[in-house]
Coordinates of C-alpha atoms in Angstrom, one line a residue:
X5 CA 267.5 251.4 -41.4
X6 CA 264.0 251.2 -42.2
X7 CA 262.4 255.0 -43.1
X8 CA 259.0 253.7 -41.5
X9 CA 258.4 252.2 -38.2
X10 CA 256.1 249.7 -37.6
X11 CA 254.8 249.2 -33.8
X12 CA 253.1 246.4 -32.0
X13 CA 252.2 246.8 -28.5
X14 CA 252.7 244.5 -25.7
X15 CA 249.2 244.0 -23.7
X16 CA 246.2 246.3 -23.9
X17 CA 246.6 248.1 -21.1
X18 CA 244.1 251.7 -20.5
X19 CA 246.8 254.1 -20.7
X20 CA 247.7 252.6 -24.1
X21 CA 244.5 253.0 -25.2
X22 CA 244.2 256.3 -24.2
X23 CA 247.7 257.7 -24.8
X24 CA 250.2 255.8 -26.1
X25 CA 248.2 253.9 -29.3
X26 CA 246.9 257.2 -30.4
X27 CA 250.4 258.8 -30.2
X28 CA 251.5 256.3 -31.9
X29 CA 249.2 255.9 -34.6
X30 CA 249.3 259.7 -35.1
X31 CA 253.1 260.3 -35.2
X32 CA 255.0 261.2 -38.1
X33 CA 257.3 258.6 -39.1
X34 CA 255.5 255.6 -38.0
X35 CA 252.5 253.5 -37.9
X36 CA 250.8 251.2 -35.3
X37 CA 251.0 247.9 -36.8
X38 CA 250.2 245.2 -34.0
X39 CA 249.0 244.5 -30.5
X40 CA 249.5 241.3 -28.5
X41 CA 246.9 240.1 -25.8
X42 CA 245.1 236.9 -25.2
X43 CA 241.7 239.0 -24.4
X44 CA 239.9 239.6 -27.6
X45 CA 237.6 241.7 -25.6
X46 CA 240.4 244.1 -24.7
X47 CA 241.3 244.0 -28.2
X48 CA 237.9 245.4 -29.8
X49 CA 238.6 248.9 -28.7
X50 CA 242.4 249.1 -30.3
X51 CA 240.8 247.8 -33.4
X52 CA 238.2 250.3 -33.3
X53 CA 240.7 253.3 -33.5
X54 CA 243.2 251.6 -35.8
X55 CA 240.5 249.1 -38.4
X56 CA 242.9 246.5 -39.9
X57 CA 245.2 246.1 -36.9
X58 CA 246.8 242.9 -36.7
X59 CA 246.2 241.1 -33.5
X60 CA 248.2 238.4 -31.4
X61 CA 247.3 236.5 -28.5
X62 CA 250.6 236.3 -27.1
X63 CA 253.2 238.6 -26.5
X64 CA 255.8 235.6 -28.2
X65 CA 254.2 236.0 -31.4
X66 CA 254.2 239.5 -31.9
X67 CA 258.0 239.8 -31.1
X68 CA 258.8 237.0 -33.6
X69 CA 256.6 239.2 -36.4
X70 CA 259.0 240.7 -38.6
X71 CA 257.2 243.2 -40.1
X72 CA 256.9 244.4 -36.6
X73 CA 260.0 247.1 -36.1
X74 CA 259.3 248.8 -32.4
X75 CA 257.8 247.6 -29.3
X76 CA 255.8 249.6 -26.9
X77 CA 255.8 248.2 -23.1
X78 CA 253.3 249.1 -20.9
X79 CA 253.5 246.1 -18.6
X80 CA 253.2 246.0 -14.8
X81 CA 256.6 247.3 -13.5
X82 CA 258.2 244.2 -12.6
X83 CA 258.1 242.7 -16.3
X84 CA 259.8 245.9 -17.8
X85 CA 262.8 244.2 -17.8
X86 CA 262.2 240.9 -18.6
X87 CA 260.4 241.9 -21.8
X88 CA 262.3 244.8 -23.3
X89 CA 265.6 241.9 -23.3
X90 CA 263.2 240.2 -25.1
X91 CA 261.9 241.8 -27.6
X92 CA 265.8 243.6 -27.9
X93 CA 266.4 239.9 -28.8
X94 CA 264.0 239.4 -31.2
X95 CA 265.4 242.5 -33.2
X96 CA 263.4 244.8 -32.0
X97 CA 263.3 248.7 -31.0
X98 CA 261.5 248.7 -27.7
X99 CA 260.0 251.8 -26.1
X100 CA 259.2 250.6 -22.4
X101 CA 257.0 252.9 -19.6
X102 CA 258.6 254.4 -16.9
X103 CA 260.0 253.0 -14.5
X104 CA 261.9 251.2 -16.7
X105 CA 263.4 248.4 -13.8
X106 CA 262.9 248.6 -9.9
X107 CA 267.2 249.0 -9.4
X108 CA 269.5 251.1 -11.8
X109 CA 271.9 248.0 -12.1
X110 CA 269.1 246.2 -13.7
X111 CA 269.5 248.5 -16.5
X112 CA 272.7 247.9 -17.2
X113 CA 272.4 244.5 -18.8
X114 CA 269.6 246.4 -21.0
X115 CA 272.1 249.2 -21.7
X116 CA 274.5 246.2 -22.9
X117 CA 272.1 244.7 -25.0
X118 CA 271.4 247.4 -26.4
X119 CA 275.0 248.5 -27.6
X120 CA 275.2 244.4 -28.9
X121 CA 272.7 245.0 -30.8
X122 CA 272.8 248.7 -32.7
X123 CA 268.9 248.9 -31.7
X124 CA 267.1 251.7 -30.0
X125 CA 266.1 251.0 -26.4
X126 CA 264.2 253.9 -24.2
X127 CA 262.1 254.6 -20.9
X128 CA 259.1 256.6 -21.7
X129 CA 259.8 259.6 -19.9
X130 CA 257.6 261.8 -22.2
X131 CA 258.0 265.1 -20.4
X132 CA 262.0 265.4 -21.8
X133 CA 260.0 266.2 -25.3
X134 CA 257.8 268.9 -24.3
X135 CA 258.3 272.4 -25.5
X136 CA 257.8 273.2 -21.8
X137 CA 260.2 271.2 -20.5
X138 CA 263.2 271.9 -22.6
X139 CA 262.4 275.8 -22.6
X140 CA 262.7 275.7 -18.6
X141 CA 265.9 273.8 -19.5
X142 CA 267.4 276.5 -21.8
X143 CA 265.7 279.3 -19.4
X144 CA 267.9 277.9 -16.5
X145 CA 271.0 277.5 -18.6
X146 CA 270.8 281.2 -19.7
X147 CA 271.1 281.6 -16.4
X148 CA 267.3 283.8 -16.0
X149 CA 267.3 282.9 -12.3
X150 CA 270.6 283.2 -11.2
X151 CA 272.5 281.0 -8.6
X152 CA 270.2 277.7 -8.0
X153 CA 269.2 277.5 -4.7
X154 CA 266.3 275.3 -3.9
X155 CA 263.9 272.9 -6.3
X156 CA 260.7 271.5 -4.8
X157 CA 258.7 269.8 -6.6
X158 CA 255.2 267.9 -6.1
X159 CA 253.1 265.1 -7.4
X160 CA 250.1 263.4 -6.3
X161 CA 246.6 262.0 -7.0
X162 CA 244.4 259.4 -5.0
X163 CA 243.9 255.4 -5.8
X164 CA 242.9 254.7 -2.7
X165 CA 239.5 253.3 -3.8
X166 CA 241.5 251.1 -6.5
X167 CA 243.0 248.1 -4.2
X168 CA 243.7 246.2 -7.3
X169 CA 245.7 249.0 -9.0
X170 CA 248.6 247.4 -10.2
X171 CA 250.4 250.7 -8.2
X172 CA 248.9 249.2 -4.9
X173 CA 250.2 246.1 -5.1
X174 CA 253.8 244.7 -4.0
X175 CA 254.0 241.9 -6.3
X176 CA 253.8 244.0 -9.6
X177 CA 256.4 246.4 -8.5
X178 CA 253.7 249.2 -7.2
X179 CA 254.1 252.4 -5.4
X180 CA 254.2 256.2 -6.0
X181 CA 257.8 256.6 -6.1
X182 CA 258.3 254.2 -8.9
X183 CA 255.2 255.6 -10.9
X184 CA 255.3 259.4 -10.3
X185 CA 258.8 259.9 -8.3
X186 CA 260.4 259.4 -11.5
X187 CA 259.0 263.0 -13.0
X188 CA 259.5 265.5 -9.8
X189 CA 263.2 263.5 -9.2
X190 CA 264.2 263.1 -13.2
X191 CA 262.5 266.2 -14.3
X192 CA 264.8 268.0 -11.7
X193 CA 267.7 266.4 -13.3
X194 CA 267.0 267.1 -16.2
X195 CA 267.0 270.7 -16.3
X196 CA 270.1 271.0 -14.1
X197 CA 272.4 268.4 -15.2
X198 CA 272.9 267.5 -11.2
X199 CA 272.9 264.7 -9.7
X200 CA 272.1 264.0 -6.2
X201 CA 274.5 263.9 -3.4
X202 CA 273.2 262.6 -0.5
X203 CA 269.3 261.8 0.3
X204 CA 269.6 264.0 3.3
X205 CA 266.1 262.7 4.9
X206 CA 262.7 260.8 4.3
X207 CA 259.1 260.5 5.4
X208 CA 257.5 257.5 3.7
X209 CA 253.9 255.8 4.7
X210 CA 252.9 252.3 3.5
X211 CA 250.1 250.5 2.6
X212 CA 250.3 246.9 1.7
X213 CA 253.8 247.1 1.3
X214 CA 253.7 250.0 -1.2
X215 CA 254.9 253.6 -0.3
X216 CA 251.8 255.8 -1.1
X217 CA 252.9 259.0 0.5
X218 CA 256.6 260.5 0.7
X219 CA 258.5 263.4 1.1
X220 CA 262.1 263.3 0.8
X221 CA 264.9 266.2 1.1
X222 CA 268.4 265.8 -1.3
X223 CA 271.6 267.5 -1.2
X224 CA 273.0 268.1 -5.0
X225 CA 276.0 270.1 -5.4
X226 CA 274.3 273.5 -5.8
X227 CA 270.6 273.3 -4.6
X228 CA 269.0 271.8 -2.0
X229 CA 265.9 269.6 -2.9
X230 CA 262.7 268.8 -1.4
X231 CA 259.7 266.4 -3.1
X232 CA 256.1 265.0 -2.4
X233 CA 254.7 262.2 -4.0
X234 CA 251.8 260.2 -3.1
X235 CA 248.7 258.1 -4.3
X236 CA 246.2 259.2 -0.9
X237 CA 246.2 262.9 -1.6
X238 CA 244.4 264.8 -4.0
X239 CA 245.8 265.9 -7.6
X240 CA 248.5 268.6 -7.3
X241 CA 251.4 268.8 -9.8
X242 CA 254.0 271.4 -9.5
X243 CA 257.6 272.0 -10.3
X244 CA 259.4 275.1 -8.8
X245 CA 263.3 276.0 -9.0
X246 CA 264.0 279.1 -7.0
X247 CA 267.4 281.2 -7.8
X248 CA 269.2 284.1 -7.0
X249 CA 267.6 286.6 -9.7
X250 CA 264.5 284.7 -10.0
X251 CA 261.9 281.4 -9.5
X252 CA 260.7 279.3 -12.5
X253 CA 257.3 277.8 -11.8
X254 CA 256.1 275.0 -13.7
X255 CA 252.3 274.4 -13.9
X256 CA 251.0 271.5 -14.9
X257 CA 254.5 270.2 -15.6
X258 CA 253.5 266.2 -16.3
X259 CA 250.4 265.5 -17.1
X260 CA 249.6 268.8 -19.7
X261 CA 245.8 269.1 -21.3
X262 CA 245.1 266.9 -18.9
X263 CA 245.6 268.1 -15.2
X264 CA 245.9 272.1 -17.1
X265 CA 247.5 274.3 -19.5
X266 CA 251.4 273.5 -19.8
X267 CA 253.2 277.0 -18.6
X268 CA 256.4 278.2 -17.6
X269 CA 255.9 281.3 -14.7
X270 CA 259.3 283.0 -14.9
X271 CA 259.1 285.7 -11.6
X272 CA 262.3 287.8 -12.0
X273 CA 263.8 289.8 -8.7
X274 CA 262.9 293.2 -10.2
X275 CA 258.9 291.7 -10.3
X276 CA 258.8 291.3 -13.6
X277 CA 256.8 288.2 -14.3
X278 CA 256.9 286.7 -17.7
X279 CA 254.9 283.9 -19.0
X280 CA 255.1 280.8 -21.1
X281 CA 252.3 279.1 -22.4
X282 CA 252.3 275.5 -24.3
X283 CA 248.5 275.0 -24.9
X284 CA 249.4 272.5 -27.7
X285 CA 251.7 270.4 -27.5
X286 CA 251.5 266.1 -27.0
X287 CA 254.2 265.2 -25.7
X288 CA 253.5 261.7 -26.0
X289 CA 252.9 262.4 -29.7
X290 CA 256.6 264.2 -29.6
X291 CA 257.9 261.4 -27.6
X292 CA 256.7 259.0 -30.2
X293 CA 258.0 261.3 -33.2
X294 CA 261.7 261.7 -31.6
X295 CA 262.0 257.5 -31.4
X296 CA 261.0 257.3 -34.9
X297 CA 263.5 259.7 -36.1
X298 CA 266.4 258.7 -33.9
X299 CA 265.2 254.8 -34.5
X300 CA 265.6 255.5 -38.7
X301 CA 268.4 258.0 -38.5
X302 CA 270.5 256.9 -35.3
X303 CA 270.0 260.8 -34.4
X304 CA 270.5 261.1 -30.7
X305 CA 267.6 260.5 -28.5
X306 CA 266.7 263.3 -25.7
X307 CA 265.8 260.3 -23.4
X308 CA 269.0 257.5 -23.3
X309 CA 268.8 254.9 -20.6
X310 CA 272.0 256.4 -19.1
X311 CA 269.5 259.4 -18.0
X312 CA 267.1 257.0 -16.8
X313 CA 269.7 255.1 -15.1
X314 CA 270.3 258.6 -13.5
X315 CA 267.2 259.0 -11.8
X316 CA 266.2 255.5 -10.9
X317 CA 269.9 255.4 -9.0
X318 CA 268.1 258.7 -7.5
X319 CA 264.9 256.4 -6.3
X320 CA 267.5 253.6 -5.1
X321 CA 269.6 255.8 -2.7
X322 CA 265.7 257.1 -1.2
X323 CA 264.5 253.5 -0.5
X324 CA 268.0 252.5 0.7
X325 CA 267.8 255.5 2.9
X326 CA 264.7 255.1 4.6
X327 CA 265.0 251.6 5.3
X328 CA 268.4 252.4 6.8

């Protein structure tokens, strides 16, 4: 396996600009090597942070680079698919944004490939690497709140004045579910080890054929579950699982340094409050790290697509509810 991994990226899209290329180019254990797009104006500003990168103008020609070890996907949703098979194909390691495919079973012929091939393939759900994250994880495994009872969790910011956002429009797999119903629904998930039962009800508005406002209520074996997600309200993120002994409140639990400071709120029954505070940490940074290790050492990777098969099966069983 190679001890150094060289990245290209698939289309220079802004939130690769500004997150994912500078993870990536800051990381230990790898480099960013390449980027593939047929603007060289939407070039200039990759080559500006990273002087010597190696450009393409089509996406072909970076996957058949083999000095190229790991792609990074940050396509409109409905070519996730379609291009992490590819560059799988072409030999590659392929680190693809969230949501990784618009069904669960479409991740199952990726989840094949994948074991046909020995290579690394993973949704970039970021949040699974943050200190925050994975101490709420152990916090409700020691059991500091008790029974489980209820989760809610929230997610929202406003597009409305972006028609041609990519998540307002049908055609490129849009939508807030897809985009940010992935972190309240996975992020719940993750820290329980539950899945969902039954979608027990849903609320969903739409606008061109996108949802852009939902709340949905679950039944999982021990909690109940309640979620908002939408692009027409203003930004609120908040995770909260309430127990027996205690509630675990989770500020800023997605987007940390940039919507606020990454804490844990741990209220205890006797009013004890204790507090846990990640100023820090990237987790896009840690997300990038991780892959490099477990894509040099085959070391197990916090994020497999069986987990993200988990909570887009989640996303399935809300649409297929709603629309009955």
């Amino acid at each position: 396996m190679a001890k150094h991994i060289r990245w290209g990226i698939l289309g220079a899209s802004n939130f690769a600009l500004n997150h994912m290329a500078p993870a990536i180019h800051s990381a230990r254990g790898g480099m960013f090597s390449a980027l593939a797009t047929s603007d060289a104006e939407n070039a200039k500003p990759f080559v500006e942070k990273v002087p010597g990168l190696t450009v393409f103008e089509d996406y072909d020609a970076l996957l058949a680079d083999d000095q190229i070890d790991a792609i990074y996907v940050p396509l409109p949703n409905h070519l996730h698919v379609e291009w992490t098979l590819k560059a799988l194909r072409a030999g590659k390691h392929v680190l693809c944004e969230k949501p990784i495919a618009m069904r669960a079973d479409q991740i199952d012929e990726i989840i094949t490939l994948r074991n046909e091939t020995g290579l690394l393939a993973a949704e970039a759900y970021m949040i699974v690497h943050h200190p925050q994250w994975q101490k709420a994880k152990a916090l409700y495994e020691a059991g500091a709140i008790g029974e489980l009872i209820r989760v809610s969790g929230a997610f929202s910011y406003d597009n409305s004045a972006d028609g041609g956002n990519i998540r307002n429009r049908p055609e490129t797999g849009g939508g807030a579910i897809p985009d940010i119903g992935v972190y309240t629904y996975g992020s719940t998930r993750f820290v329980t080890g539950q899945e969902p039962q039954e979608i027990l009800s849903t609320a969903i508005r739409y606008e061109n054929d996108v949802d852009v406002w939902s709340h949905i209520t679950a039944q999982f074996p021990s909690f109940h579950y309640t979620a908002v997600n939408s692009m027409r309200m203003s930004p609120w993120q908040d995770m909260t699982f309430h127990g027996s002994e205690g509630v675990m409140r989770l500020t800023a639990p997605f987007n940390p340094m940039v919507y606020g400071e990454a804490r844990i709120d741990l209220h205890r029954a006797s009013g004890e409050i204790a507090v846990y505070r990640f100023p820090g940490d990237n987790h896009y940074v840690l997300q990038v790290e991780a892959f490099n290790r477990s894509a040099t050492s085959g070391a197990a990777y916090a994020c497999p697509l069986e987990f993200s098969r988990g909570t887009q099966a989640m996303i399935d069983m809300v649409f297929d509810k709603d629309r009955g």
